[in-house]
Coordinates of C-alpha atoms in Angstrom, one line a residue:
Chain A
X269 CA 0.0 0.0 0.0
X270 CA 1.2 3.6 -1.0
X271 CA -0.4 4.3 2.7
X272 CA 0.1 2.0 5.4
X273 CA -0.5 3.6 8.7
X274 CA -3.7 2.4 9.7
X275 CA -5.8 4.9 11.8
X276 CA -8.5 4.5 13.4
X277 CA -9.6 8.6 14.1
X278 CA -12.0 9.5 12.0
X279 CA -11.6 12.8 10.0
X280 CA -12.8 15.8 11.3
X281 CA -14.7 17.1 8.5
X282 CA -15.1 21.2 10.0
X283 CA -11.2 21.7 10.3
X284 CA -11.3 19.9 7.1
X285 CA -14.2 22.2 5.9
X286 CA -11.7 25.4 6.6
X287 CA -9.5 24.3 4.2
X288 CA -12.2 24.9 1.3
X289 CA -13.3 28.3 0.7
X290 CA -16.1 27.3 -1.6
X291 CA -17.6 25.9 1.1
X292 CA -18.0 29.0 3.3
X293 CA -20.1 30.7 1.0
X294 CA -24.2 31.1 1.2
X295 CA -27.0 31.6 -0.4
X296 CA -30.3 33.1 1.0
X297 CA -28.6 32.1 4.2
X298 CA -28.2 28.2 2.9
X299 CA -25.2 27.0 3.6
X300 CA -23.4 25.0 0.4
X301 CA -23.8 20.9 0.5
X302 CA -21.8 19.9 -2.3
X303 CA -22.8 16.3 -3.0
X304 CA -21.5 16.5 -6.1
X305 CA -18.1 15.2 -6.0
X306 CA -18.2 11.9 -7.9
X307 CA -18.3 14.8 -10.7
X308 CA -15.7 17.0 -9.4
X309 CA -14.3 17.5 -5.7
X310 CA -13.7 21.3 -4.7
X311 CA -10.4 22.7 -3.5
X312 CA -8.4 23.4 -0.4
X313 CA -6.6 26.3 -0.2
X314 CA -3.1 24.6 -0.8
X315 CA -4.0 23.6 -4.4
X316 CA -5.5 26.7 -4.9
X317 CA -2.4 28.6 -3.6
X318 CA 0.1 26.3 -5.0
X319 CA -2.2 27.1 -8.8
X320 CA -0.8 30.8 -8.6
X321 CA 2.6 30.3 -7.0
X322 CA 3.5 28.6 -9.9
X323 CA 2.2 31.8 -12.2
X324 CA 3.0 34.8 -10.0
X325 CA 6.8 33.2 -9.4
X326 CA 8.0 30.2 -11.7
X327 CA 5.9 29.9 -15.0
X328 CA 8.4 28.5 -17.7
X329 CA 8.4 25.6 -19.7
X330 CA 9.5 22.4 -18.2
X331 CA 12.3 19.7 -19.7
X332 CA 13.8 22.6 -21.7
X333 CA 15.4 26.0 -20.5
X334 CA 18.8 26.0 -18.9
X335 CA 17.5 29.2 -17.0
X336 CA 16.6 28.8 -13.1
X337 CA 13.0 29.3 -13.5
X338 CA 12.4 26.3 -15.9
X339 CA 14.7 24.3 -13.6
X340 CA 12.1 25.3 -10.9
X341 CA 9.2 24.0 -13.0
X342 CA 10.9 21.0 -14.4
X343 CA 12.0 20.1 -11.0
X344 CA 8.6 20.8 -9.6
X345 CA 6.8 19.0 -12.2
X346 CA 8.8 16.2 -12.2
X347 CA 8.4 15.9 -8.0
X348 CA 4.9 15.7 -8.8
X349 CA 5.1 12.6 -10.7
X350 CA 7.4 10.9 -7.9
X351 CA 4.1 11.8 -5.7
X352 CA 1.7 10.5 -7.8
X353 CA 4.2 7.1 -8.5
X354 CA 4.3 7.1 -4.4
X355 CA 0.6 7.6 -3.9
X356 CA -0.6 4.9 -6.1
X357 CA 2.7 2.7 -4.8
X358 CA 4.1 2.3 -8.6
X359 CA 7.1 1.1 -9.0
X360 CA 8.8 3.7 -11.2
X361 CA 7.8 7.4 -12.0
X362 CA 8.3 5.7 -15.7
X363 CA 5.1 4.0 -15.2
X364 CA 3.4 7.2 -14.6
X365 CA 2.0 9.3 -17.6
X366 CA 0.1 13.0 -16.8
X367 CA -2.7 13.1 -19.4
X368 CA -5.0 15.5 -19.5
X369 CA -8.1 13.5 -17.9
X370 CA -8.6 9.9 -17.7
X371 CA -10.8 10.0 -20.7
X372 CA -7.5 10.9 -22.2
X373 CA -5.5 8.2 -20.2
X374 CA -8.0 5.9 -21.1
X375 CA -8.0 6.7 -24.9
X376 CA -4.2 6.6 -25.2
X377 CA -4.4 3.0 -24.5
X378 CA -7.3 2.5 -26.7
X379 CA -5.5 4.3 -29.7
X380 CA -1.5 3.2 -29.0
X381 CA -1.6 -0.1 -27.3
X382 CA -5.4 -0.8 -29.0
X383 CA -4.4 0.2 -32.7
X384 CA -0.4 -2.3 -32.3
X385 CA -2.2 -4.9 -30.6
X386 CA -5.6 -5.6 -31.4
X387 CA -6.9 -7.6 -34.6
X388 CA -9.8 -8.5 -36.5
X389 CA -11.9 -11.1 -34.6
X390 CA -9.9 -10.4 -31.4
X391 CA -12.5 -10.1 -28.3
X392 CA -12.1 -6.6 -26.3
X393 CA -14.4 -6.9 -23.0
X394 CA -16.1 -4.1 -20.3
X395 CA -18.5 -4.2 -18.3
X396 CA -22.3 -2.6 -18.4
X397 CA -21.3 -0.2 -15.5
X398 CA -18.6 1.5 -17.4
X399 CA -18.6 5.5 -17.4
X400 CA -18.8 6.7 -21.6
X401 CA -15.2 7.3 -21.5
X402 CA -14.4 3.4 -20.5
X403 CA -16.8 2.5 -23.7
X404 CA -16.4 4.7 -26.3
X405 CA -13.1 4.4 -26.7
X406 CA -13.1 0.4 -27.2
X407 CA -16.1 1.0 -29.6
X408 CA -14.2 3.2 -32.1
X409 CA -11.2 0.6 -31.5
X410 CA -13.7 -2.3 -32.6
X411 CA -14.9 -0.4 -35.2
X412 CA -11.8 0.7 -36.9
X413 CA -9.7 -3.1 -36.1
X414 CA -12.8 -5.5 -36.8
X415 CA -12.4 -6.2 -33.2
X416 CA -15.7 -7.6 -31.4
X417 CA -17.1 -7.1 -28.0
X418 CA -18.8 -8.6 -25.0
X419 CA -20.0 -7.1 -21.9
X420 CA -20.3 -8.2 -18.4
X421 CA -23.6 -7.0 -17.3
X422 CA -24.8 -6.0 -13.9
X423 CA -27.1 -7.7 -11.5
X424 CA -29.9 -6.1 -9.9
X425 CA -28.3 -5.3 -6.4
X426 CA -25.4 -3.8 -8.5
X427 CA -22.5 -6.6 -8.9
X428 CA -20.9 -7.6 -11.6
X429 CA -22.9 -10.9 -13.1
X430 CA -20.3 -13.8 -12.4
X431 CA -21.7 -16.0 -15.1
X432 CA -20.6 -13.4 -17.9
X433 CA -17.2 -12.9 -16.0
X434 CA -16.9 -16.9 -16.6
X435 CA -18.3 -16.7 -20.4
X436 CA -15.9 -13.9 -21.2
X437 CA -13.2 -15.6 -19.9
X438 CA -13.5 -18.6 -22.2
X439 CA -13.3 -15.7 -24.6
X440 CA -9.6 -15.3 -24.0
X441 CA -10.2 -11.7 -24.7
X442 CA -7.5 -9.5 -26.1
X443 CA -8.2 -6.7 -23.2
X444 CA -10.9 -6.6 -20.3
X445 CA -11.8 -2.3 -19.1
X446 CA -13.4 -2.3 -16.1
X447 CA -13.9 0.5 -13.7
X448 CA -12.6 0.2 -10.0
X449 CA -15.6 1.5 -8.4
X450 CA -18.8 2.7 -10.2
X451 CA -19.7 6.4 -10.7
X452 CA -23.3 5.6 -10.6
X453 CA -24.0 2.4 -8.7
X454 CA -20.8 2.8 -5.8
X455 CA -19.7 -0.6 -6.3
X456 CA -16.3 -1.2 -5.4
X457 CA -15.4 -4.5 -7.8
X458 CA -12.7 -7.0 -7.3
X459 CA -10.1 -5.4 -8.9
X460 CA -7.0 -7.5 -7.8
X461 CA -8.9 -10.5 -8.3
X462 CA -10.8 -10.3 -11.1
X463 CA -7.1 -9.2 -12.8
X464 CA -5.2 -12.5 -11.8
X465 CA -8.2 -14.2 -13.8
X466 CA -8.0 -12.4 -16.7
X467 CA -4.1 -12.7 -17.0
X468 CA -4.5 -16.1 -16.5
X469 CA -6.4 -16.1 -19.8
X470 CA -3.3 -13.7 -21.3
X471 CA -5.8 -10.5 -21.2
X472 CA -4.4 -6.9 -21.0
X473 CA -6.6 -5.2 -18.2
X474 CA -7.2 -1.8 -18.1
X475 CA -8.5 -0.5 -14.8
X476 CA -10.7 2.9 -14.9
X477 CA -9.7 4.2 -11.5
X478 CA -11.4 7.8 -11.8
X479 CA -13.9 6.7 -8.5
X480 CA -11.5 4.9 -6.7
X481 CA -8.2 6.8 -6.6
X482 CA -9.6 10.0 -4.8
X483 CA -11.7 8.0 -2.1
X484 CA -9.4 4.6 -0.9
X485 CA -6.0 3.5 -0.8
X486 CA -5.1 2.4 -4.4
X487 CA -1.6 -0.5 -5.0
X488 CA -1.1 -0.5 -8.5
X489 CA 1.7 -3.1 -7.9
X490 CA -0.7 -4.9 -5.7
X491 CA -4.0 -4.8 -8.1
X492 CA -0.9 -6.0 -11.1
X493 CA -3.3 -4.4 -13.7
X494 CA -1.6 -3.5 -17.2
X495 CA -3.1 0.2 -17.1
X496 CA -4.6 2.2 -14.3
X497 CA -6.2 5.6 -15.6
X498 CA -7.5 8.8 -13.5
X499 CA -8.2 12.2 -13.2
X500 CA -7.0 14.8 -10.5
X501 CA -10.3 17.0 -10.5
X502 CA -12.0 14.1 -8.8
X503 CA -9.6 14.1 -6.4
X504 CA -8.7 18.3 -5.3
X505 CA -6.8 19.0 -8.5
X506 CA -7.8 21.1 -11.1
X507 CA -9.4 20.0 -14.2
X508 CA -7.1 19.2 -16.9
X509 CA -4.2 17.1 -15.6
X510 CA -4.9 13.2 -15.2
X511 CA -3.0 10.5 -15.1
X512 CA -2.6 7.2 -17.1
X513 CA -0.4 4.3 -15.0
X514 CA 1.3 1.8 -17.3
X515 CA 3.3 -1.2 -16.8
X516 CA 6.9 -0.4 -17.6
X517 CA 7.4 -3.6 -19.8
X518 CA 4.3 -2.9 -21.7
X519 CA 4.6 1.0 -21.9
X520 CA 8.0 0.3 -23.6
X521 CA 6.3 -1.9 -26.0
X522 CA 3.6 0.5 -27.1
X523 CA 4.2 2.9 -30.0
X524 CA 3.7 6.5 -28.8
X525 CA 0.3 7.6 -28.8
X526 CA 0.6 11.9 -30.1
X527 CA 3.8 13.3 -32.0
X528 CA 5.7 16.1 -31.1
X529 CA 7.6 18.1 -29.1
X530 CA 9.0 16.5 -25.7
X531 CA 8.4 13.1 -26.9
X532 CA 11.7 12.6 -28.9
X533 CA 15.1 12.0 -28.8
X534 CA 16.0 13.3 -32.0
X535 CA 14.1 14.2 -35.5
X536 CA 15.1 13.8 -38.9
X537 CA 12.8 15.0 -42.0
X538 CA 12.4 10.8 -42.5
X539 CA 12.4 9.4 -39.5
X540 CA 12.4 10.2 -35.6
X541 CA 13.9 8.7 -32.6
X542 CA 11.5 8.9 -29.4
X543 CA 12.2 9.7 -26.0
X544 CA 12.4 7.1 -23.2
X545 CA 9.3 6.7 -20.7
X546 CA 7.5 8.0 -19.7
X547 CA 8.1 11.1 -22.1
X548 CA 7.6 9.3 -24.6
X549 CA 3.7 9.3 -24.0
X550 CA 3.5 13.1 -23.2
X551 CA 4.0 15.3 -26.6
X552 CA 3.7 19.1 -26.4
X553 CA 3.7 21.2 -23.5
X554 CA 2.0 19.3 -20.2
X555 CA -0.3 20.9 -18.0
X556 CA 1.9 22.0 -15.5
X557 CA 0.5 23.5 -13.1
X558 CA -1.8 20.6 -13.2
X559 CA 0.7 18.1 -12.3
X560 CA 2.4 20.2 -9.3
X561 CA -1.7 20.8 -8.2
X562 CA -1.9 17.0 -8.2
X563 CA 1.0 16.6 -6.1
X564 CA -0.4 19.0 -4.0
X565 CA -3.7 17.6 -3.7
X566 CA -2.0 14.2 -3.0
X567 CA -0.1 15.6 -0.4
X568 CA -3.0 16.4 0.9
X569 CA -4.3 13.5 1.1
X570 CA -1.5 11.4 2.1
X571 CA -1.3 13.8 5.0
X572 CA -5.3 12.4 5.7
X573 CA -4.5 9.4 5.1
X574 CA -6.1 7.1 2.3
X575 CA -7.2 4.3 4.7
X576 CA -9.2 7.2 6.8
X577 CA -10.5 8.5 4.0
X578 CA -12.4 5.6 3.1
X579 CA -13.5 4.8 7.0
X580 CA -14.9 8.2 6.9
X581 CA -17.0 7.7 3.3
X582 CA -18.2 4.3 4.0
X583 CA -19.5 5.4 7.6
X584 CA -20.9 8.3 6.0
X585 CA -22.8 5.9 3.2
X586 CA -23.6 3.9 5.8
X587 CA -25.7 6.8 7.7
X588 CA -27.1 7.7 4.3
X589 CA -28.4 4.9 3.5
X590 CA -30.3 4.6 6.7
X591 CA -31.1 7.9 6.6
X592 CA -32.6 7.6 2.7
X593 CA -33.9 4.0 3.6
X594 CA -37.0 6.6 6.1
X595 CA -38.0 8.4 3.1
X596 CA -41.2 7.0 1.6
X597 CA -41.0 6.0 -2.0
X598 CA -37.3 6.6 -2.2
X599 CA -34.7 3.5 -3.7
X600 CA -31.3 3.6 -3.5
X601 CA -29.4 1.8 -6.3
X602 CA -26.0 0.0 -5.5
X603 CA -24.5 -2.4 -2.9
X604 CA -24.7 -2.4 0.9
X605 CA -22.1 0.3 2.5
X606 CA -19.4 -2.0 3.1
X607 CA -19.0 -2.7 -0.4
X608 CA -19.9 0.6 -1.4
X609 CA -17.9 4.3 -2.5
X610 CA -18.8 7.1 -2.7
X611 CA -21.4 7.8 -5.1
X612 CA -24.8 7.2 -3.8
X613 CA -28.0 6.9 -6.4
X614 CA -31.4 7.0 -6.0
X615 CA -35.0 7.6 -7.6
X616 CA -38.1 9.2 -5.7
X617 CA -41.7 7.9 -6.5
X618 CA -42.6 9.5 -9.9
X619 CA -40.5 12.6 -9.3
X620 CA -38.1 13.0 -12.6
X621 CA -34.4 13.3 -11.4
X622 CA -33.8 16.8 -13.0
X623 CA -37.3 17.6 -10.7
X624 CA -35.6 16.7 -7.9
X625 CA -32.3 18.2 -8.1
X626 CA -33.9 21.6 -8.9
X627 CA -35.9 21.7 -5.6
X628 CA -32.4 20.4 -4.0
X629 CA -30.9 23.3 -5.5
X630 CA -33.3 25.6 -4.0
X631 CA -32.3 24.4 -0.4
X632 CA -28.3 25.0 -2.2
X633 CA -27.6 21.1 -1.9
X634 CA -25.9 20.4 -4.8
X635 CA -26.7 16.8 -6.5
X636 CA -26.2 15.6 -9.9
X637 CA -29.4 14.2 -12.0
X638 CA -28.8 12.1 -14.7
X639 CA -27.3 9.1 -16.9
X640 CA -24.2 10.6 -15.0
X641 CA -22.6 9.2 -18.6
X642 CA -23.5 5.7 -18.1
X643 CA -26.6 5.1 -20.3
X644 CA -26.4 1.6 -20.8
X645 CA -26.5 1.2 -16.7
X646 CA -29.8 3.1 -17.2
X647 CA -31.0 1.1 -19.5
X648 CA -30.3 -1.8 -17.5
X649 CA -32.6 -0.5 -14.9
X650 CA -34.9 0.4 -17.0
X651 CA -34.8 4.1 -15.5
X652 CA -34.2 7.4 -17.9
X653 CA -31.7 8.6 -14.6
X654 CA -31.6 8.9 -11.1
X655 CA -30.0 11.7 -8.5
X656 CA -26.4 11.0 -7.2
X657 CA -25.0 12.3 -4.0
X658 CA -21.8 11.7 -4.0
X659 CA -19.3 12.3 -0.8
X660 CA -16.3 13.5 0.1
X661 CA -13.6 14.3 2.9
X662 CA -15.7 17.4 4.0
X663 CA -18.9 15.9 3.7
X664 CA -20.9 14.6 7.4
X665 CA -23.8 13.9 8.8
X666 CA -25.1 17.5 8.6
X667 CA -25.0 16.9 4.8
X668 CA -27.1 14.3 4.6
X669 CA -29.9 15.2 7.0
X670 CA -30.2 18.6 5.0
X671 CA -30.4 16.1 1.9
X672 CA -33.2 14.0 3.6
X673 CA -34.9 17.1 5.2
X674 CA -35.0 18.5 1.6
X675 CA -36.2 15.7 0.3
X676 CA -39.3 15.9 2.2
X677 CA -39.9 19.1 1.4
X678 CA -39.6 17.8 -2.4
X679 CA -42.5 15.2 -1.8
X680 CA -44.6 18.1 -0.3
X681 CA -44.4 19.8 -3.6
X682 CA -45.0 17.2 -5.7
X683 CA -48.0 16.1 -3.4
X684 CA -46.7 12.8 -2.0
Chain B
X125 CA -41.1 26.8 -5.5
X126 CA -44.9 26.1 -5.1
X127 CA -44.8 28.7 -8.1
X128 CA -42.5 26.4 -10.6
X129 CA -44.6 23.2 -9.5
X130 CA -48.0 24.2 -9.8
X131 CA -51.5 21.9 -9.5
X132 CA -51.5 22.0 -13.8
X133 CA -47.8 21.8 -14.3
X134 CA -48.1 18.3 -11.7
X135 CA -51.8 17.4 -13.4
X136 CA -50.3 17.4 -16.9
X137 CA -47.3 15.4 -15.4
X138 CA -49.2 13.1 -14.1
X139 CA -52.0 12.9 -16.4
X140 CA -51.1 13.4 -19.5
X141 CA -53.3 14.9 -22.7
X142 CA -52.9 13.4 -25.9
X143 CA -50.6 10.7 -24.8
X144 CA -49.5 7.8 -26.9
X145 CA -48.8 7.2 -30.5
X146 CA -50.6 7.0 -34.1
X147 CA -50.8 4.3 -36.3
X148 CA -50.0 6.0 -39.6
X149 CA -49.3 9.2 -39.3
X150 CA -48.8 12.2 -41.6
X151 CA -45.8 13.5 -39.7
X152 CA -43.9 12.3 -37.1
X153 CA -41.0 13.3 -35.1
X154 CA -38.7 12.7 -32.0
X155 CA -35.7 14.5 -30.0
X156 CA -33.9 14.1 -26.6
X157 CA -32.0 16.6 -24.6
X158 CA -29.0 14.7 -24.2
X159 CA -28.0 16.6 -21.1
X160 CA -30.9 15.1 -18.8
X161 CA -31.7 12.0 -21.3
X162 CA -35.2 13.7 -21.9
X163 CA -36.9 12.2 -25.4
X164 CA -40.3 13.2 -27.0
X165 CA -41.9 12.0 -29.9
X166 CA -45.0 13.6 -31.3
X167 CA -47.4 11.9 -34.2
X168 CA -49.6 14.3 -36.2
X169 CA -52.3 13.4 -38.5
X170 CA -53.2 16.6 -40.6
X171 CA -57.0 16.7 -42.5
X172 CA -56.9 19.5 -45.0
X173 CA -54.0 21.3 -43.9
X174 CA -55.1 21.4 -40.2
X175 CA -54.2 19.0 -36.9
X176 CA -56.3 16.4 -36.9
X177 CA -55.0 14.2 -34.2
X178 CA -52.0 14.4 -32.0
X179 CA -50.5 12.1 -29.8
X180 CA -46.9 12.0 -27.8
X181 CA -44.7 9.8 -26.3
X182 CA -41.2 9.4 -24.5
X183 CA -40.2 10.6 -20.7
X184 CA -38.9 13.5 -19.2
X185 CA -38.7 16.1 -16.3
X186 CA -42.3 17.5 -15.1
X187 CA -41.7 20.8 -16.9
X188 CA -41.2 19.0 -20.0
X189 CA -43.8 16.6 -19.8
X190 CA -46.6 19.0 -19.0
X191 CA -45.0 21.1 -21.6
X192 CA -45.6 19.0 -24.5
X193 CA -48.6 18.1 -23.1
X194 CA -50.1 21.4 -22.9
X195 CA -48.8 22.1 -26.5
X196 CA -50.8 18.9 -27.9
X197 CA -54.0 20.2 -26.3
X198 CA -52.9 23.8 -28.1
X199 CA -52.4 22.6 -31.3
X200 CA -55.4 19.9 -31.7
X201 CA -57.5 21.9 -34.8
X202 CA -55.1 24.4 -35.6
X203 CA -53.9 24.9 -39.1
X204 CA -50.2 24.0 -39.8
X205 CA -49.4 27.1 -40.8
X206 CA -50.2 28.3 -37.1
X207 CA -48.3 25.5 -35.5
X208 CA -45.4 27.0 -37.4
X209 CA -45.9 30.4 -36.3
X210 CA -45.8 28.9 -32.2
X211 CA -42.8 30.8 -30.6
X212 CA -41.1 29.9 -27.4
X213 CA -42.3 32.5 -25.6
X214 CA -45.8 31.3 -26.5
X215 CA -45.2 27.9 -25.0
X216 CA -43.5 29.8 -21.8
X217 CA -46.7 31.9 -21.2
X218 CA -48.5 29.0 -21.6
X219 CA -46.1 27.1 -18.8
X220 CA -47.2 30.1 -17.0
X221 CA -44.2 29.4 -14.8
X222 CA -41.0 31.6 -13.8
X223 CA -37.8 29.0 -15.8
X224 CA -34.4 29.0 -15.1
X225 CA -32.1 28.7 -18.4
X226 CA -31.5 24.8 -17.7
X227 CA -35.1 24.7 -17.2
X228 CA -36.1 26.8 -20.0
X229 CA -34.5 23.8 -22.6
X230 CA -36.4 21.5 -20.7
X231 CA -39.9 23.7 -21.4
X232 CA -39.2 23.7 -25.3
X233 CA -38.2 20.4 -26.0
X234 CA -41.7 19.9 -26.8
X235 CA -41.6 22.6 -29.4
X236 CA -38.5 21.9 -30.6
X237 CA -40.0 18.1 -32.1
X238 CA -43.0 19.8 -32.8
X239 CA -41.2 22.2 -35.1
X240 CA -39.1 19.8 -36.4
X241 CA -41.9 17.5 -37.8
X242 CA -43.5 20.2 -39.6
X243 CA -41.1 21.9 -40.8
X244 CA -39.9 18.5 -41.9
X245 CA -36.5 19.0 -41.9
X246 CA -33.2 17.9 -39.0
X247 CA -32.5 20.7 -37.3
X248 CA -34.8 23.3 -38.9
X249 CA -35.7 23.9 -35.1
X250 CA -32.5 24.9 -33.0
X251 CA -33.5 26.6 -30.3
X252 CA -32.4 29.9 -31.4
X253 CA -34.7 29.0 -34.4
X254 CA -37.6 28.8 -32.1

């Protein structure tokens, strides 16, 4: 584990609180509950801080000037990837790519290792609880290699079915993309587990860690998965900077993904010589400020502690679902707490999500209604969406009883 | 908020006009708002250039629901030519309700299939169109 001191203090989520301004600020005398963060998390003051630092004093381009100010950022941007590589316990900073999201991690795979590895008939495999960016991508591979897929549907309390994990697997697929924990439903799968099967049948796996990474303790060395992808929004970055894990052996084996600048070792008009890992994967000038926000935010986190983190979400999805179980008419989609993130989804009676999350908004309790980019989940339940509330290190109790309070008042209106 | 969900606005929600489909129809039409997964589809049958019959179908929101809903009842009789002259703010004073810009797409969805069957053409309705 990237974290190992296990704790057993829970956060406290108001000196926690203090470190977000966002969350200071009021409306009609409403105080803000974000539920919102399986979208995006907010800030603490470090990121935010550390954001303009680089601007007002060290903004030059990294991995090229001899001047002191690019040494700064080089140096800077480069500690960030040693935090990230420590965070997510990889075994070299190598293996460690900063894309610009993971729907960008996740279609470098699909377009350099997809487009060099995968053939006509092969068999490319993800599950029904995917987000869009953990489909598309293998769709447009499919389509443009011949390549076929199969799924791995969902039950109805929100697993993955085990009799289309065993058909799939006589498959010998090519590559399995699964996500670690579900944006919609909060099931955490069997990552490590369900990896060892898959290599045992010689597939690539490809783990979409977007959910998991900003809420648990992640061991890429421990999970053994060919590709890890994520994004640093979800987890107190700023949006643009993400990152894509690789193994080394099979990130050297993969053609480069864009051409240009930073990615070689020298051009010719004919031919070009490409940069070792993991340069080799980031063409043009990064996001740097991203990646030294991301090591910020992880420092952050590591400072919480990973392992506390996720006692304090699943306590806190514990009390909301016994909390939501009281309101009449309400369902709450997903697994029981203990196998359950942070994204918590439910429907009320007849009321149409977007309904619902306006008369949230009203109270200023911000909640996501929608397919929350998972249609064919949706379809599976047979619902056109549902409302998310999704937690976070600065969430508590007094978040969700102003959610279930609200929610009341929402059934009042629509005469329930 | 008793304002946005009034007694028609749930009625029409929850009771739809007009609601279901058409065997053959002279023009028919459909549309989602990909941002909430709201999708409408509207069936006209049109007797001597005039509405003859009307029905929709699909899910949404309440404010689109009753929206279309409303603009079946509206429409049921009128000439074709008028349904082309139907405006958004017309269907917003018919709503009757204040709208929020999200919610404001939500209102017109409705519309925006209904002008895009009779005008016949993809995107002869964007919004700005309306």
């Amino acid at each position: 584990m990237a974290i190992t001191t296990p704790s057993t203090s829970t956060i406290d989520v108001e000196s926690i609180r203090a470190h977000f301004p966002i969350l200071h600020q009021e409306v009609d005398g409403k105080r803000l509950v974000y539920l919102d963060s399986g979208a995006t998390s907010q800030k603490p003051l470090a990121v935010i801080e550390a954001e303009e630092e680089y601007y007002r004093t060290y903004n030059a381009n990294v991995h090229r000037g001899v001047y002191k100010l690019s040494e700064e950022a080089t140096a800077k941007y480069e500690a960030a990837r040693v935090k990230v590589q420590r965070f997510i316990n990889a075994r070299s900073g190598k293996e460690v790519l900063f894309t610009a999201n993971a729907t960008a991690a996740l279609n470098l795979v699909a377009y350099a290792w997809g487009r060099a590895n995968v053939r006509e008939g092969d068999v490319i495999v993800f599950t029904e609880m995917e987000h869009h960016s953990n489909i598309v991508p293998w769709q447009i591979l499919a389509q443009a290699t011949g390549a076929r897929l199969e799924f791995i549907h969902v039950t109805d309390d929100g697993y993955l079915n085990e009799d289309d994990i065993a058909r799939v697997l006589e498959l010998r697929p090519k590559l399995v993309a699964l996500t670690a924990v579900s944006n919609v439903l909060g099931t955490i799968n069997p990552v490590k587990e369900l990896t060892t099967r898959f290599h045992e049948v010689g597939t690539t796996v490809v783990i979409d860690a977007s959910q998991a990474a900003p809420h648990m303790p992640i061991d890429v060395r421990d999970w053994d998965a060919d590709f890890v992808a994520f994004t640093g929004h979800k987890m107190l970055a700023p949006t643009g900077i993400g990152v894509l894990y690789g193994k080394r052996a099979v990130l050297e084996a993969t053609p480069p993904f864009l051409g240009g600048g930073d990615m070689i070792r020298e051009v010719h008009l004919g031919n070009t010589r490409y940069a070792d890992l993991p340069y080799k994967f980031e063409a043009g000038t990064p996001n740097i400020s991203g990646a030294i926000c991301l090591g910020v935010a992880v420092d952050y986190l590591t400072e919480l502690g990973m392992d506390r983190v996720r006692e304090h979400e699943k306590e806190l999805v514990a009390y909301a679902m016994q909390q939501l179980s009281e309101v009449p008419d309400l369902k709450v989609y997903g697994p029981p707490a203990e196998d359950h993130g942070a994204a918590l989804s439910f429907t009320l009676a007849d009321i149409h999500p977007h309904d619902l999350a306006h008369i949230l908004d009203r109270e200023n309790i911000a909640v996501r209604a929608g397919h929350h980019c998972a249609q064919p989940l949706m379809e599976h339940y047979d619902i056109p969406a549902t409302t998310r509330a999704s937690f976070y290190i600065y969430n508590g109790h007094d978040d969700v009883d102003t959610l279930v309070s609200a929610l009341g008042r929402a059934r009042e209106i629509f005469q329930l | 908020m008793e304002d946005f969900y009034r007694e028609y606005i749930l009625d029409h929600y929850r009771n739809p006009r007009n609601r279901g489909t058409i065997e053959a129809p002279d023009i028919t039409y459909e549309d989602s708002n990909p941002l909430c997964g709201d999708e409408i589809r509207i069936d006209l049958t049109v007797r001597d250039g005039v509405v003859d019959d009307v029905k929709f179908s699909g899910r949404g929101c309440a404010i689109s629901q009753a929206s279309v809903s409303m603009l079946t009842e509206m429409i049921e009789g009128m000439p074709v030519d008028e349904v082309k002259q139907i405006t958004k703010e017309d269907v917003l004073e018919m709503l009757g309700i204040p709208l929020t810009p999200v919610r404001v797409k939500c209102a017109l969805l409705g519309l925006k299939v209904l002008k895009g069957g009779v005008y016949g053409i993809d995107g002869a309705a964007d919004d700005e169109d309306l």
